[in-house]
Amino acid sequence: MRLRKAPYTEFKRVSTSLDDYASVDSSPLFLVNNIPMMDIELKENDLISFMNPMCPQCRSKNVVRNGTCLRTLENGTVFRVQRYICRDCRYSFVARPPNYGYGKHYPEDVREKGVKTRVKTSLRKAADLFRIIGNVIISHETIRKYVPSLPDMVMDSSGYFVYDEQYAHIDGMEKYRALLKDSKNGNFVEEILDDLKEDTLAGFLIRSLSRFAIPDHIFITTDGYHYESALEKVSSSLNIRIMRQRCLFHIEKDLAHRIADAKMEGHLDMAKRLVKYMFFQNRTNLKKLGKNRDAVLKLTEGMSEREIVEIMLDRINSLYGGDSIMASFLKWVKKHRKEVFLYLENPDVEKTSDKAEQHFSVQSWLFKHRFKTEEGLLRTSYWYHRYLSTGS
C-alpha cells in the first residue's frame, strides 16, 4: 500500500501517531495483514481514500464510494476516511490509515492504556476517560476485548513454589482467589475457588502444576496447617515428590495470637521475640531481645544458621518449657520439624509465602472488590502482573 499525492509533512502528521506500519526498503510501501495491496492517497481536504479500491472480502474491483466517516487520532488530529461498498458481495469497508488494518481501530498504545485504565476503574468509566481526555470514542465492550485472554501454554518452572489464597467477591459472592507462583522466575497460575476443601485445593494444585514443566520433585511453601492431605493427593496424582515448607511468618504470628488470647503477653513477650529471632536471624530481631541480646550473641557467635536454631530451641525450652502454651508450641515444632526447617536443608526454599502475599498486595482492594466476574479478574490480573507490574 503506497501513499501518493500527499506532502511529506501531511503524511508525517498522520503516520507518526500510528506505531506499527512497516516500510519495505526505502519506498513508502505498507503491508496490512493479508489484505490486497492498494494505493492510498491523502487529499488536501484531509480525506484518506484508496486510488485502486478492491473488496477485501471477494477481491472484486466492482467497488463504489459509500460516503465518508470521521476518525480522531489519540493526539486529537481529525481526518475523514472514504467508505466503500462492493457491488458484488455488498461488503462495506473503509480506506484506513497505514497501521490500522481491518478490524483494528486503535493503535497498540491505546489498547495498552485501555487495559491499564481497566485495572483502575470500571469499563464504562474507562471509556468515558478516553472520550474526556483523549477525545477518543470507544465503547466499554471494546475495552473489555482489549484485555488479552489467558495463554494456554506450558510454563518454565524452577521447582520452587509458593502458594496462598485470599478472598474475592465474584458475582456478589465471597470466593477465594488461589495462587501458585514459581518463586524464582515469577510464572504463576490463578483460579477462583468456591471453597478451600481438601478436594478443591488438590484439584487446583493438580491443574496448576500441569501448566508447568516440573521436575520429579518440587518444593512448595504454604501458610496454614490444612494442606498436608491435599498435597498427598497431588503427589499421588502427578507421580511426583512434594516437599513442603511451612511459612515461618504464619507460625510466629499464630503463636503471638495464642499468647494474646490467653492474655499472657507480659509473661511470654520475650519468648515470642526469641522465636522470631530463631526463625529470622537478623540484626533487627537481635536488638529486640533487649537485655538478652548480649547473652544470645555470645552463645551464637560464629555459629551457622542451623546451629543457632538448635541453640535457640534449647534455650526456649529451658526458659519457658513449663508454660503450657510454649510447651505445646515446642511439641508441635518437634512433630513437624522437617516442614518447619526444610529451608535449612535447601537454601533455595522460601522461608515464607511472602512472594505470594506481595502478588496479592498489587492493587489489592481493586482486585478484591472491583471485578464482578471470574474471567474479568483473572484476565486483568494476569495481564497486569505480567506486563505492568514492576514486581516479580
mmCIF file of C-alpha atoms in Angstrom, residues 23-186:
data_model
loop_
_atom_site.group_PDB
_atom_site.id
_atom_site.type_symbol
_atom_site.label_atom_id
_atom_site.label_comp_id
_atom_site.label_asym_id
_atom_site.label_seq_id
_atom_site.Cartn_x
_atom_site.Cartn_y
_atom_site.Cartn_z
ATOM 1 C CA SER A 23 8.109 0.070 5.331
ATOM 2 C CA VAL A 24 9.813 -2.032 2.673
ATOM 3 C CA ASP A 25 13.319 -0.903 1.684
ATOM 4 C CA SER A 26 13.298 2.856 1.050
ATOM 5 C CA SER A 27 9.861 3.088 -0.551
ATOM 6 C CA PRO A 28 6.780 4.026 1.473
ATOM 7 C CA LEU A 29 5.167 0.617 0.944
ATOM 8 C CA PHE A 30 2.825 -0.573 3.672
ATOM 9 C CA LEU A 31 1.584 -4.060 4.427
ATOM 10 C CA VAL A 32 -1.702 -4.688 6.214
ATOM 11 C CA ASN A 33 -2.155 -8.360 7.159
ATOM 12 C CA ASN A 34 -3.216 -10.289 4.033
ATOM 13 C CA ILE A 35 -5.332 -7.523 2.519
ATOM 14 C CA PRO A 36 -4.598 -6.807 -1.182
ATOM 15 C CA MET A 37 -2.076 -4.043 -1.855
ATOM 16 C CA MET A 38 -3.942 -0.785 -2.515
ATOM 17 C CA ASP A 39 -2.597 2.717 -3.057
ATOM 18 C CA ILE A 40 -3.743 5.261 -0.509
ATOM 19 C CA GLU A 41 -3.849 9.000 -1.009
ATOM 20 C CA LEU A 42 -4.266 11.793 1.469
ATOM 21 C CA LYS A 43 -6.020 14.659 -0.269
ATOM 22 C CA GLU A 44 -5.813 18.305 0.633
ATOM 23 C CA ASN A 45 -9.166 18.211 2.430
ATOM 24 C CA ASP A 46 -7.820 15.548 4.831
ATOM 25 C CA LEU A 47 -9.682 12.756 3.043
ATOM 26 C CA ILE A 48 -7.930 9.401 3.053
ATOM 27 C CA SER A 49 -9.016 7.169 0.165
ATOM 28 C CA PHE A 50 -7.867 4.249 -1.978
ATOM 29 C CA MET A 51 -6.668 5.020 -5.503
ATOM 30 C CA ASN A 52 -7.465 1.495 -6.730
ATOM 31 C CA PRO A 53 -10.051 0.094 -4.282
ATOM 32 C CA MET A 54 -10.570 -3.656 -4.187
ATOM 33 C CA CYS A 55 -13.023 -5.566 -1.988
ATOM 34 C CA PRO A 56 -11.058 -7.356 0.778
ATOM 35 C CA GLN A 57 -13.865 -9.912 1.049
ATOM 36 C CA CYS A 58 -14.246 -11.198 -2.526
ATOM 37 C CA ARG A 59 -11.304 -9.431 -4.245
ATOM 38 C CA SER A 60 -13.690 -7.771 -6.711
ATOM 39 C CA LYS A 61 -12.889 -4.352 -8.205
ATOM 40 C CA ASN A 62 -16.569 -3.610 -8.717
ATOM 41 C CA VAL A 63 -16.460 -1.133 -5.807
ATOM 42 C CA VAL A 64 -18.148 2.271 -5.400
ATOM 43 C CA ARG A 65 -17.796 5.076 -2.873
ATOM 44 C CA ASN A 66 -20.274 4.982 0.009
ATOM 45 C CA GLY A 67 -19.820 8.231 1.921
ATOM 46 C CA THR A 68 -17.151 9.182 4.445
ATOM 47 C CA CYS A 69 -16.623 8.951 8.172
ATOM 48 C CA LEU A 70 -14.538 10.915 10.683
ATOM 49 C CA ARG A 71 -11.644 9.433 12.620
ATOM 50 C CA THR A 72 -9.787 11.064 15.527
ATOM 51 C CA LEU A 73 -6.249 10.070 16.410
ATOM 52 C CA GLU A 74 -5.115 9.969 20.035
ATOM 53 C CA ASN A 75 -3.319 13.312 19.575
ATOM 54 C CA GLY A 76 -6.565 14.950 18.516
ATOM 55 C CA THR A 77 -5.946 15.024 14.760
ATOM 56 C CA VAL A 78 -9.260 14.657 12.893
ATOM 57 C CA PHE A 79 -9.455 13.380 9.320
ATOM 58 C CA ARG A 80 -12.062 11.892 7.021
ATOM 59 C CA VAL A 81 -11.906 8.342 5.701
ATOM 60 C CA GLN A 82 -13.594 7.236 2.472
ATOM 61 C CA ARG A 83 -16.126 4.431 2.795
ATOM 62 C CA TYR A 84 -16.700 1.865 0.025
ATOM 63 C CA ILE A 85 -19.216 -0.857 -0.763
ATOM 64 C CA CYS A 86 -18.754 -3.845 -3.061
ATOM 65 C CA ARG A 87 -21.490 -4.266 -5.661
ATOM 66 C CA ASP A 88 -20.810 -7.996 -5.939
ATOM 67 C CA CYS A 89 -20.898 -9.170 -2.307
ATOM 68 C CA ARG A 90 -22.233 -5.975 -0.655
ATOM 69 C CA TYR A 91 -19.281 -5.929 1.742
ATOM 70 C CA SER A 92 -18.594 -2.482 3.227
ATOM 71 C CA PHE A 93 -15.083 -1.279 4.063
ATOM 72 C CA VAL A 94 -13.075 1.916 4.520
ATOM 73 C CA ALA A 95 -9.649 3.261 3.490
ATOM 74 C CA ARG A 96 -7.856 3.031 6.811
ATOM 75 C CA PRO A 97 -4.581 4.788 7.659
ATOM 76 C CA PRO A 98 -1.428 2.677 7.249
ATOM 77 C CA ASN A 99 -1.230 0.833 10.565
ATOM 78 C CA TYR A 100 -4.900 0.397 11.313
ATOM 79 C CA GLY A 101 -5.586 -2.534 9.033
ATOM 80 C CA TYR A 102 -9.013 -4.174 9.012
ATOM 81 C CA GLY A 103 -10.684 -4.859 12.303
ATOM 82 C CA LYS A 104 -8.051 -2.807 14.152
ATOM 83 C CA HIS A 105 -9.498 0.563 15.071
ATOM 84 C CA TYR A 106 -6.955 1.792 17.602
ATOM 85 C CA PRO A 107 -3.149 1.702 17.860
ATOM 86 C CA GLU A 108 -1.406 -0.588 20.340
ATOM 87 C CA ASP A 109 -0.632 2.207 22.822
ATOM 88 C CA VAL A 110 -4.356 2.984 23.038
ATOM 89 C CA ARG A 111 -5.056 -0.681 23.694
ATOM 90 C CA GLU A 112 -2.452 -0.813 26.462
ATOM 91 C CA LYS A 113 -3.815 2.323 28.091
ATOM 92 C CA GLY A 114 -7.266 0.764 27.912
ATOM 93 C CA VAL A 115 -6.118 -2.235 29.948
ATOM 94 C CA LYS A 116 -4.272 -0.013 32.449
ATOM 95 C CA THR A 117 -7.417 2.039 32.916
ATOM 96 C CA ARG A 118 -9.411 -1.160 33.275
ATOM 97 C CA VAL A 119 -7.372 -2.044 36.353
ATOM 98 C CA LYS A 120 -8.073 1.321 37.949
ATOM 99 C CA THR A 121 -11.782 1.700 37.283
ATOM 100 C CA SER A 122 -14.883 0.187 35.665
ATOM 101 C CA LEU A 123 -15.297 -0.500 31.959
ATOM 102 C CA ARG A 124 -17.770 2.328 31.386
ATOM 103 C CA LYS A 125 -15.713 4.864 33.337
ATOM 104 C CA ALA A 126 -12.619 3.810 31.373
ATOM 105 C CA ALA A 127 -14.499 4.522 28.121
ATOM 106 C CA ASP A 128 -15.556 7.915 29.493
ATOM 107 C CA LEU A 129 -11.925 8.761 30.313
ATOM 108 C CA PHE A 130 -10.912 8.114 26.703
ATOM 109 C CA ARG A 131 -13.676 10.428 25.497
ATOM 110 C CA ILE A 132 -12.976 13.214 28.007
ATOM 111 C CA ILE A 133 -9.170 13.209 27.996
ATOM 112 C CA GLY A 134 -8.211 11.930 24.554
ATOM 113 C CA ASN A 135 -11.333 12.755 22.528
ATOM 114 C CA VAL A 136 -11.407 9.080 21.519
ATOM 115 C CA ILE A 137 -14.825 7.469 21.156
ATOM 116 C CA ILE A 138 -14.540 3.906 22.408
ATOM 117 C CA SER A 139 -17.103 1.538 23.896
ATOM 118 C CA HIS A 140 -16.734 -0.283 27.195
ATOM 119 C CA GLU A 141 -17.069 -3.610 25.377
ATOM 120 C CA THR A 142 -14.079 -2.709 23.184
ATOM 121 C CA ILE A 143 -12.009 -2.115 26.319
ATOM 122 C CA ARG A 144 -13.154 -5.474 27.662
ATOM 123 C CA LYS A 145 -11.933 -7.160 24.458
ATOM 124 C CA TYR A 146 -8.557 -5.420 24.784
ATOM 125 C CA VAL A 147 -7.716 -7.460 27.884
ATOM 126 C CA PRO A 148 -5.817 -10.458 26.458
ATOM 127 C CA SER A 149 -7.066 -13.969 27.129
ATOM 128 C CA LEU A 150 -5.011 -16.177 29.423
ATOM 129 C CA PRO A 151 -2.356 -18.039 27.406
ATOM 130 C CA ASP A 152 -2.771 -21.790 27.135
ATOM 131 C CA MET A 153 0.846 -22.930 27.269
ATOM 132 C CA VAL A 154 3.263 -24.880 29.455
ATOM 133 C CA MET A 155 5.433 -22.536 31.517
ATOM 134 C CA ASP A 156 9.007 -22.951 32.687
ATOM 135 C CA SER A 157 9.499 -23.954 36.291
ATOM 136 C CA SER A 158 12.354 -23.886 38.799
ATOM 137 C CA GLY A 159 10.637 -26.468 41.004
ATOM 138 C CA TYR A 160 10.235 -23.958 43.877
ATOM 139 C CA PHE A 161 6.739 -22.609 44.502
ATOM 140 C CA VAL A 162 4.752 -20.507 46.938
ATOM 141 C CA TYR A 163 1.015 -20.962 47.463
ATOM 142 C CA ASP A 164 -1.576 -18.680 49.028
ATOM 143 C CA GLU A 165 -5.181 -17.613 48.689
ATOM 144 C CA GLN A 166 -7.295 -14.577 49.523
ATOM 145 C CA TYR A 167 -10.998 -13.879 49.361
ATOM 146 C CA ALA A 168 -12.586 -12.089 46.394
ATOM 147 C CA HIS A 169 -16.155 -11.019 45.617
ATOM 148 C CA ILE A 170 -17.349 -12.698 42.426
ATOM 149 C CA ASP A 171 -20.940 -12.250 41.223
ATOM 150 C CA GLY A 172 -21.820 -10.858 44.652
ATOM 151 C CA MET A 173 -20.490 -13.922 46.485
ATOM 152 C CA GLU A 174 -17.349 -14.311 48.567
ATOM 153 C CA LYS A 175 -14.999 -16.795 46.938
ATOM 154 C CA TYR A 176 -11.272 -17.487 47.029
ATOM 155 C CA ARG A 177 -8.556 -16.340 44.671
ATOM 156 C CA ALA A 178 -5.934 -19.118 44.781
ATOM 157 C CA LEU A 179 -2.369 -18.600 43.582
ATOM 158 C CA LEU A 180 0.515 -20.948 42.788
ATOM 159 C CA LYS A 181 3.651 -18.984 41.875
ATOM 160 C CA ASP A 182 7.164 -20.037 40.918
ATOM 161 C CA SER A 183 9.320 -18.249 43.480
ATOM 162 C CA LYS A 184 12.306 -17.994 41.123
ATOM 163 C CA ASN A 185 11.018 -16.961 37.692
ATOM 164 C CA GLY A 186 7.661 -15.415 38.668
#
